[in-house]
Amino acid sequence: MKTASTFNDALVRVKSLAELANINPEIIEGLLHPKEIMMVSLPVRMDDGSQQYFSGYRCRYNSILGPTKGGVRFHPNVNEDEVKALALWMTIKCAVVGLPFGGAKGGITVNPKALSPMELERLSRVYIRVLADFIGPHRDIPAPDVYTNSRIMGWMMAEYDAIKRTHAPDVITGKPIELGGSLGRDDATGRGAYLCTLELINKMGWNLTELSVAVQGFGNGGYHVARLLQQAGCKIVAISDSQGGIYSEDGFDIESLWQGKQQSKQVKGVYCHGSVCEIVKHERISNEELLTLDVDILIPAALEGVITKNNANKVRAKAIIEIANGPILSEADDIINNKGIKVVPDVLANAGGVTVSYFEWVQNRSGQAWTIEKVHTQLKERMTAAFEKVWDLAEKEQRTLRESAYVQALRRISSAVEAHGTRDYFNHN
Ligand code: GLU
């Protein structure tokens, strides 16, 4: 169950953690207000000849650290409130990993699984058509998010190029490789979370091969983190998708689960209609039950607001790696912390995606194509350095990892505001 406002929940954290960071209240006040948000109606000609309208959003939350950056989500629950919260989290996330980006997010209120591939393409293109002047390689750079993928990014870039009569691969990241996408962007979010998990395991002195893991969500992030952790020797005992979950004490072979899901995907084109429930022998569990399993590591990799004050007490994992954005509501923070559960927060754990997006943008701007080895090395360097900084401050000042990550991000943003000089002090436009 979600709270009424995801954005308010995001603000609660910023306000309380800003006090810890000891930051000028005026700077924090600036962070409580999104810079700009576009709400648009998107007319789409459907395959049956009818015209349907969809609501679209794009929020540029804060650009103090650079052009704004963030994904575009296609989901029935997308709304202005959620987009603002996600854009705020992008602002914090880019600051945590030290990228030269501000935060943004966009989305369309749609169930993409109900559209044909052609309808989906027309919807993606009209979104860019109405936002062509809002985004831009130096202004705002979209990327994939929930239920969007490289193919959709390719359509969006092609539409932008056609409108602007240019070739601007740096306007969007997460593109197909053929259109200037980066090697290693596809599994970057999962790989970043995997690297954070390894760091945590190391710090805690745990033995990787003795650990059991439950993953809620079998999209891009969930699949890759599960795959990499399994390859490293962990046992993935539970996994779920939007249809429900499966549990096996012996652990699953993630690759064959994924292949099963891909087969059902081919039936329908871009989107997968199959559920992990239909693929292997298992004990069926609900998404809710997965969260409270007796496992070592819990990885929420689906949507926000799944751990609340109502179920936080029942969580039995020793650690939570947040791949989803905002899976733990602020109301549950104290309960989880008091139980001694280590949480690697979303703004660090899922930052691998935007980090490789940054590499993609750098490659596009410099006309280079990095090798996969270079992408992996650079991602590891950045993620490990960010984790170490967050961990060290948490140890030094007796804070949680979330507090430490926010404190560092807020301090970085605050220093940038101060370095800007006095113009913003006198002019608020
Ligand atoms: N949507 C992803 C996120 O939430 C990636 C954003 C990006 O690559 O710009 O971090």
Coordinates of N, CA and C in Angstrom, one line a residue, residues 40-223:
V40 N 1.3 16.9 -20.4 CA 0.8 16.9 -21.8 C -0.2 15.8 -22.1
S41 N -1.1 16.2 -23.1 CA -2.0 15.1 -23.6 C -1.4 14.6 -24.9
L42 N -1.4 13.3 -25.0 CA -0.8 12.7 -26.2 C -1.8 12.0 -27.0
P43 N -2.2 12.5 -28.1 CA -3.1 11.8 -29.0 C -2.5 10.8 -29.8
V44 N -3.0 9.6 -29.8 CA -2.4 8.5 -30.6 C -3.5 7.8 -31.5
R45 N -3.2 7.7 -32.7 CA -4.1 6.9 -33.7 C -3.9 5.4 -33.4
M46 N -4.9 4.8 -33.0 CA -4.8 3.4 -32.6 C -5.0 2.5 -33.9
D47 N -4.6 1.2 -33.8 CA -4.7 0.4 -35.0 C -6.1 0.2 -35.6
D48 N -7.1 0.4 -34.7 CA -8.5 0.3 -35.2 C -9.0 1.6 -35.8
G49 N -8.1 2.6 -35.9 CA -8.5 3.9 -36.5 C -9.0 4.9 -35.5
S50 N -9.3 4.5 -34.3 CA -9.8 5.5 -33.3 C -8.6 6.3 -32.8
Q51 N -8.9 7.4 -32.2 CA -7.9 8.3 -31.6 C -8.0 8.2 -30.1
Q52 N -6.9 7.9 -29.4 CA -7.0 7.8 -27.9 C -6.0 8.9 -27.3
Y53 N -6.3 9.4 -26.2 CA -5.5 10.4 -25.5 C -4.8 9.8 -24.3
F54 N -3.5 10.0 -24.1 CA -2.8 9.5 -22.9 C -2.2 10.7 -22.2
S55 N -2.1 10.6 -20.9 CA -1.4 11.7 -20.2 C 0.1 11.5 -20.1
G56 N 0.9 12.5 -20.4 CA 2.3 12.4 -20.3 C 2.9 13.5 -19.4
Y57 N 4.0 13.2 -18.8 CA 4.7 14.1 -17.9 C 6.2 14.1 -18.1
R58 N 6.8 15.2 -17.8 CA 8.3 15.3 -17.7 C 8.6 16.4 -16.6
C59 N 9.3 16.0 -15.6 CA 9.7 16.9 -14.6 C 11.2 17.1 -14.6
R60 N 11.7 18.4 -14.8 CA 13.1 18.7 -14.6 C 13.2 19.2 -13.1
Y61 N 13.7 18.4 -12.3 CA 13.6 18.8 -10.8 C 14.6 19.8 -10.4
N62 N 15.9 19.6 -10.7 CA 16.9 20.5 -10.3 C 18.1 20.3 -11.2
S63 N 18.6 21.5 -11.7 CA 19.7 21.4 -12.7 C 21.0 22.0 -12.2
I64 N 21.2 22.1 -10.9 CA 22.3 22.8 -10.3 C 23.6 22.1 -10.7
L65 N 23.6 20.8 -10.8 CA 24.8 20.0 -11.1 C 25.0 19.7 -12.6
G66 N 24.0 20.1 -13.4 CA 24.2 19.9 -14.8 C 22.9 19.7 -15.5
P67 N 22.9 19.3 -16.8 CA 21.6 19.0 -17.5 C 20.8 17.9 -16.7
T68 N 19.5 18.0 -16.7 CA 18.8 17.1 -15.9 C 18.7 15.7 -16.6
K69 N 18.6 14.6 -15.8 CA 18.8 13.3 -16.3 C 17.8 12.4 -15.6
G70 N 17.1 11.5 -16.4 CA 16.2 10.5 -15.7 C 15.4 9.8 -16.7
G71 N 14.8 8.7 -16.3 CA 14.1 7.8 -17.2 C 12.7 8.3 -17.5
V72 N 12.1 7.5 -18.5 CA 10.7 7.7 -18.8 C 10.0 6.4 -18.5
R73 N 8.9 6.5 -17.7 CA 8.2 5.3 -17.3 C 6.9 5.2 -18.0
F74 N 6.6 4.0 -18.5 CA 5.2 3.7 -19.1 C 4.5 2.8 -18.1
H75 N 3.5 3.3 -17.4 CA 2.8 2.5 -16.4 C 1.5 3.1 -16.1
P76 N 0.5 2.2 -15.8 CA -0.9 2.7 -15.6 C -0.9 3.7 -14.4
N77 N 0.0 3.5 -13.4 CA -0.1 4.4 -12.2 C 0.7 5.7 -12.3
V78 N 1.3 6.0 -13.5 CA 2.1 7.2 -13.6 C 1.2 8.4 -13.3
N79 N 1.7 9.3 -12.5 CA 0.9 10.6 -12.3 C 1.9 11.7 -11.9
E80 N 1.5 12.9 -11.8 CA 2.4 14.0 -11.6 C 3.2 13.8 -10.2
D81 N 2.4 13.4 -9.2 CA 3.0 13.3 -7.9 C 4.2 12.3 -8.0
E82 N 4.0 11.2 -8.6 CA 5.0 10.1 -8.7 C 6.2 10.6 -9.5
V83 N 5.9 11.3 -10.6 CA 7.0 11.8 -11.5 C 7.9 12.8 -10.7
K84 N 7.3 13.6 -9.9 CA 8.1 14.6 -9.1 C 9.0 13.9 -8.1
A85 N 8.4 12.9 -7.4 CA 9.2 12.2 -6.4 C 10.4 11.5 -7.1
L86 N 10.1 10.8 -8.3 CA 11.2 10.1 -9.0 C 12.2 11.1 -9.5
A87 N 11.8 12.3 -9.9 CA 12.8 13.3 -10.3 C 13.6 13.8 -9.2
L88 N 13.0 14.0 -8.0 CA 13.8 14.4 -6.9 C 14.8 13.3 -6.5
W89 N 14.4 12.1 -6.6 CA 15.4 11.0 -6.3 C 16.5 11.0 -7.3
M90 N 16.2 11.2 -8.5 CA 17.3 11.3 -9.5 C 18.3 12.4 -9.2
T91 N 17.8 13.5 -8.7 CA 18.7 14.6 -8.3 C 19.6 14.2 -7.2
I92 N 19.1 13.5 -6.2 CA 20.0 13.0 -5.1 C 20.9 11.9 -5.7
K93 N 20.4 11.0 -6.5 CA 21.2 9.9 -7.0 C 22.4 10.4 -7.8
C94 N 22.2 11.3 -8.7 CA 23.3 11.8 -9.5 C 24.3 12.4 -8.7
A95 N 23.9 13.1 -7.6 CA 24.9 13.7 -6.7 C 25.6 12.7 -5.9
V96 N 24.9 11.6 -5.5 CA 25.6 10.6 -4.7 C 26.8 9.9 -5.4
V97 N 26.5 9.7 -6.7 CA 27.6 9.0 -7.5 C 28.5 10.0 -8.2
G98 N 28.3 11.3 -8.0 CA 29.2 12.3 -8.5 C 29.1 12.5 -10.0
L99 N 27.9 12.4 -10.6 CA 27.7 12.7 -12.0 C 27.4 14.1 -12.3
P100 N 27.8 14.7 -13.4 CA 27.5 16.1 -13.7 C 26.1 16.3 -14.2
F101 N 25.1 15.8 -13.5 CA 23.7 15.8 -13.9 C 22.8 16.3 -12.8
G102 N 21.8 17.0 -13.2 CA 20.7 17.2 -12.2 C 19.7 16.1 -12.4
G103 N 18.5 16.2 -11.8 CA 17.6 15.1 -11.8 C 16.3 15.5 -12.6
A104 N 15.8 14.4 -13.2 CA 14.5 14.6 -14.0 C 13.8 13.2 -14.0
K105 N 12.6 13.2 -14.4 CA 11.9 12.0 -14.7 C 10.7 12.3 -15.5
G106 N 10.2 11.3 -16.3 CA 9.1 11.4 -17.1 C 8.2 10.2 -17.1
G107 N 7.1 10.3 -17.7 CA 6.3 9.1 -17.8 C 5.0 9.3 -18.6
I108 N 4.4 8.2 -18.9 CA 3.1 8.2 -19.6 C 2.1 7.2 -18.8
T109 N 0.9 7.7 -18.6 CA 0.0 6.9 -17.9 C -0.6 5.9 -18.9
V110 N -0.1 4.7 -18.9 CA -0.5 3.7 -19.9 C -0.2 2.3 -19.5
N111 N -1.0 1.4 -19.9 CA -0.6 0.0 -19.7 C 0.0 -0.5 -21.1
P112 N 1.4 -0.4 -21.2 CA 2.0 -0.7 -22.5 C 1.7 -2.1 -23.0
K113 N 1.4 -3.0 -22.1 CA 1.2 -4.4 -22.5 C -0.1 -4.5 -23.3
A114 N -1.0 -3.5 -23.2 CA -2.3 -3.5 -23.9 C -2.1 -2.9 -25.3
L115 N -1.0 -2.3 -25.6 CA -0.8 -1.7 -27.0 C -0.1 -2.6 -27.9
S116 N -0.3 -2.5 -29.2 CA 0.4 -3.2 -30.2 C 1.8 -2.5 -30.4
P117 N 2.8 -3.2 -31.0 CA 4.1 -2.5 -31.1 C 4.0 -1.2 -31.9
M118 N 3.1 -1.1 -32.9 CA 2.9 0.1 -33.7 C 2.3 1.2 -32.9
E119 N 1.3 0.9 -32.0 CA 0.7 1.9 -31.2 C 1.7 2.4 -30.2
L120 N 2.5 1.5 -29.7 CA 3.6 1.9 -28.7 C 4.6 2.8 -29.4
E121 N 4.9 2.5 -30.6 CA 5.9 3.4 -31.3 C 5.2 4.8 -31.5
R122 N 4.0 4.8 -31.9 CA 3.3 6.1 -32.2 C 3.3 6.9 -30.9
L123 N 3.0 6.2 -29.8 CA 2.9 6.9 -28.4 C 4.3 7.4 -28.0
S124 N 5.3 6.7 -28.2 CA 6.7 7.1 -27.9 C 7.1 8.3 -28.7
R125 N 6.7 8.3 -30.0 CA 7.1 9.4 -30.9 C 6.3 10.7 -30.5
V126 N 5.0 10.5 -30.2 CA 4.3 11.8 -29.9 C 4.7 12.4 -28.6
Y127 N 5.2 11.6 -27.7 CA 5.7 12.1 -26.4 C 6.9 13.0 -26.7
I128 N 7.8 12.5 -27.6 CA 9.0 13.4 -28.0 C 8.5 14.6 -28.8
R129 N 7.5 14.4 -29.6 CA 7.1 15.5 -30.4 C 6.6 16.7 -29.5
V130 N 5.9 16.4 -28.5 CA 5.4 17.5 -27.6 C 6.5 18.0 -26.7
L131 N 7.5 17.2 -26.4 CA 8.5 17.6 -25.5 C 9.9 18.0 -26.1
A132 N 9.9 18.1 -27.5 CA 11.1 18.3 -28.2 C 11.9 19.5 -27.7
D133 N 11.2 20.6 -27.3 CA 11.9 21.8 -26.8 C 12.2 21.7 -25.3
F134 N 11.6 20.8 -24.6 CA 11.8 20.7 -23.2 C 13.0 19.9 -22.9
I135 N 13.3 18.9 -23.7 CA 14.5 18.0 -23.5 C 15.6 18.6 -24.4
G136 N 16.8 17.9 -24.4 CA 17.9 18.3 -25.2 C 19.2 17.9 -24.6
P137 N 20.2 17.7 -25.5 CA 21.5 17.1 -25.0 C 22.2 17.9 -23.9
H138 N 21.9 19.2 -23.8 CA 22.5 20.1 -22.8 C 21.4 20.5 -21.7
R139 N 20.2 20.0 -21.9 CA 19.1 20.5 -21.1 C 18.5 19.4 -20.2
D140 N 18.1 18.3 -20.9 CA 17.4 17.2 -20.2 C 17.5 16.0 -21.1
I141 N 18.0 14.9 -20.5 CA 18.3 13.7 -21.3 C 17.6 12.5 -20.7
P142 N 16.5 12.1 -21.4 CA 15.7 10.9 -21.0 C 16.5 9.6 -21.1
A143 N 15.9 8.5 -20.6 CA 16.5 7.2 -20.6 C 15.4 6.2 -20.3
P144 N 15.7 4.9 -20.3 CA 14.6 3.9 -19.9 C 14.3 3.9 -18.4
D145 N 13.1 3.5 -18.1 CA 12.7 3.2 -16.7 C 11.7 2.1 -16.8
V146 N 10.8 2.0 -15.8 CA 9.9 0.9 -15.8 C 9.1 0.7 -17.1
Y147 N 9.1 -0.5 -17.7 CA 8.4 -0.8 -18.9 C 8.8 0.0 -20.1
T148 N 10.0 0.6 -20.1 CA 10.5 1.2 -21.4 C 11.9 0.5 -21.6
N149 N 12.3 0.5 -22.8 CA 13.5 -0.2 -23.1 C 14.3 0.4 -24.3
S150 N 15.4 -0.2 -24.7 CA 16.2 0.4 -25.7 C 15.5 0.7 -27.0
R151 N 14.6 -0.2 -27.3 CA 13.9 -0.1 -28.6 C 13.0 1.2 -28.6
I152 N 12.4 1.5 -27.4 CA 11.6 2.7 -27.3 C 12.5 3.9 -27.3
M153 N 13.7 3.8 -26.7 CA 14.7 4.9 -26.7 C 15.1 5.2 -28.2
G154 N 15.3 4.2 -28.9 CA 15.6 4.3 -30.4 C 14.6 5.1 -31.1
W155 N 13.3 4.8 -30.9 CA 12.2 5.5 -31.6 C 12.2 7.0 -31.2
M156 N 12.5 7.2 -29.9 CA 12.4 8.5 -29.3 C 13.6 9.4 -29.9
M157 N 14.8 8.8 -30.0 CA 15.9 9.5 -30.6 C 15.6 9.8 -32.1
A158 N 15.1 8.9 -32.8 CA 14.8 9.1 -34.2 C 13.8 10.2 -34.4
E159 N 12.8 10.3 -33.5 CA 11.8 11.3 -33.6 C 12.4 12.7 -33.3
Y160 N 13.3 12.7 -32.3 CA 13.9 14.0 -32.0 C 14.8 14.5 -33.1
D161 N 15.5 13.6 -33.7 CA 16.4 13.9 -34.9 C 15.6 14.4 -36.0
A162 N 14.4 13.8 -36.3 CA 13.6 14.2 -37.4 C 13.1 15.6 -37.2
I163 N 12.6 15.9 -35.9 CA 12.0 17.2 -35.6 C 13.1 18.3 -35.7
K164 N 14.3 18.0 -35.2 CA 15.3 19.0 -35.1 C 16.2 19.1 -36.3
R165 N 16.0 18.2 -37.3 CA 16.8 18.1 -38.5 C 18.3 18.0 -38.1
T166 N 18.6 17.0 -37.2 CA 19.9 16.9 -36.7 C 20.2 15.5 -36.4
H167 N 21.4 15.2 -36.0 CA 21.7 13.9 -35.4 C 22.3 14.1 -34.0
A168 N 21.4 13.8 -33.0 CA 21.8 14.1 -31.7 C 21.6 12.8 -30.8
P169 N 22.6 11.9 -30.9 CA 22.4 10.7 -30.1 C 22.5 11.0 -28.6
D170 N 23.2 12.1 -28.3 CA 23.3 12.5 -26.8 C 22.1 13.1 -26.2
V171 N 20.9 13.1 -26.9 CA 19.7 13.6 -26.3 C 19.0 12.5 -25.5
I172 N 19.4 11.3 -25.7 CA 18.7 10.2 -24.9 C 19.7 9.1 -24.7
T173 N 19.6 8.4 -23.6 CA 20.5 7.2 -23.3 C 19.7 6.0 -23.2
G174 N 20.5 4.8 -23.2 CA 19.8 3.5 -23.2 C 19.3 3.2 -24.5
K175 N 20.0 3.7 -25.6 CA 19.6 3.4 -27.0 C 20.1 2.1 -27.4
P176 N 19.5 1.6 -28.5 CA 20.2 0.4 -29.1 C 21.6 0.7 -29.5
I177 N 22.5 -0.3 -29.4 CA 23.9 -0.1 -29.7 C 24.1 0.5 -31.2
E178 N 23.2 0.0 -32.1 CA 23.3 0.5 -33.5 C 23.1 2.0 -33.6
L179 N 22.4 2.5 -32.7 CA 22.0 4.0 -32.7 C 22.9 4.8 -31.8
G180 N 24.0 4.2 -31.3 CA 24.9 5.0 -30.4 C 24.7 4.6 -29.0
G181 N 24.0 3.5 -28.7 CA 23.9 3.1 -27.3 C 25.2 2.6 -26.8
S182 N 25.4 2.5 -25.5 CA 26.6 2.0 -24.9 C 26.6 0.5 -24.6
L183 N 27.6 -0.2 -24.9 CA 27.7 -1.6 -24.4 C 27.6 -1.5 -22.9
G184 N 27.0 -2.5 -22.3 CA 26.9 -2.5 -20.8 C 25.8 -1.7 -20.2
R185 N 25.0 -1.0 -21.0 CA 23.9 -0.2 -20.4 C 22.7 -1.1 -20.0
D186 N 22.6 -2.2 -20.8 CA 21.4 -3.1 -20.5 C 21.4 -3.7 -19.1
D187 N 22.6 -4.1 -18.6 CA 22.6 -4.7 -17.3 C 23.1 -3.8 -16.2
A188 N 23.3 -2.5 -16.6 CA 24.0 -1.6 -15.7 C 23.3 -1.4 -14.3
T189 N 22.0 -1.3 -14.3 CA 21.3 -1.1 -13.0 C 21.6 -2.3 -12.1
G190 N 21.4 -3.5 -12.7 CA 21.6 -4.7 -11.9 C 23.0 -4.9 -11.5
R191 N 23.9 -4.6 -12.4 CA 25.4 -4.7 -12.1 C 25.8 -3.7 -11.0
G192 N 25.2 -2.5 -11.0 CA 25.6 -1.5 -10.0 C 25.1 -2.1 -8.6
A193 N 23.9 -2.6 -8.6 CA 23.3 -3.1 -7.4 C 24.1 -4.4 -6.9
Y194 N 24.6 -5.1 -7.8 CA 25.4 -6.3 -7.5 C 26.7 -5.9 -6.9
L195 N 27.3 -4.9 -7.5 CA 28.6 -4.4 -6.9 C 28.4 -3.8 -5.5
C196 N 27.3 -3.1 -5.3 CA 27.0 -2.6 -3.9 C 26.8 -3.8 -3.0
T197 N 26.1 -4.9 -3.5 CA 25.9 -6.0 -2.6 C 27.2 -6.7 -2.2
L198 N 28.1 -6.8 -3.2 CA 29.4 -7.4 -2.9 C 30.1 -6.6 -1.8
E199 N 30.1 -5.3 -2.0 CA 30.7 -4.4 -1.1 C 30.1 -4.6 0.3
L200 N 28.8 -4.6 0.4 CA 28.2 -4.8 1.7 C 28.6 -6.2 2.3
I201 N 28.5 -7.2 1.5 CA 28.9 -8.6 2.0 C 30.3 -8.5 2.6
N202 N 31.2 -7.9 1.9 CA 32.6 -7.8 2.3 C 32.7 -7.0 3.6
K203 N 32.0 -5.9 3.7 CA 32.1 -5.1 4.9 C 31.5 -5.8 6.1
M204 N 30.4 -6.6 5.9 CA 29.8 -7.3 7.0 C 30.5 -8.6 7.4
G205 N 31.5 -9.0 6.5 CA 32.2 -10.2 6.7 C 31.4 -11.5 6.5
W206 N 30.4 -11.4 5.6 CA 29.5 -12.5 5.3 C 30.2 -13.4 4.3
N207 N 29.8 -14.7 4.2 CA 30.3 -15.6 3.2 C 29.3 -15.7 2.1
L208 N 29.7 -15.2 0.9 CA 28.8 -15.1 -0.2 C 28.0 -16.4 -0.6
T209 N 28.7 -17.5 -0.5 CA 28.1 -18.8 -0.9 C 27.1 -19.3 0.1
E210 N 27.0 -18.7 1.3 CA 26.1 -19.1 2.3 C 24.8 -18.3 2.3
L211 N 24.7 -17.3 1.4 CA 23.6 -16.3 1.5 C 22.4 -16.7 0.6
S212 N 21.3 -16.5 1.2 CA 20.0 -16.7 0.4 C 19.5 -15.3 0.1
V213 N 18.9 -15.2 -1.1 CA 18.4 -13.9 -1.6 C 17.0 -14.0 -2.2
A214 N 16.2 -13.0 -1.9 CA 14.8 -12.9 -2.5 C 14.8 -11.6 -3.3
V215 N 14.3 -11.7 -4.5 CA 14.2 -10.6 -5.4 C 12.7 -10.3 -5.8
Q216 N 12.2 -9.2 -5.5 CA 10.9 -8.8 -5.8 C 10.9 -8.0 -7.1
G217 N 10.4 -8.6 -8.2 CA 10.5 -7.9 -9.5 C 11.4 -8.6 -10.4
F218 N 10.9 -8.9 -11.6 CA 11.8 -9.7 -12.6 C 11.9 -8.9 -13.9
G219 N 12.1 -7.6 -13.7 CA 12.3 -6.7 -14.9 C 13.8 -6.7 -15.1
N220 N 14.3 -5.7 -15.8 CA 15.7 -5.5 -16.2 C 16.6 -5.6 -14.9
G221 N 16.3 -4.7 -13.9 CA 17.1 -4.6 -12.7 C 17.1 -5.9 -12.0
G222 N 15.9 -6.5 -11.7 CA 15.8 -7.7 -10.9 C 16.5 -8.9 -11.5
Y223 N 16.3 -9.0 -12.8 CA 16.9 -10.2 -13.6 C 18.4 -10.1 -13.5

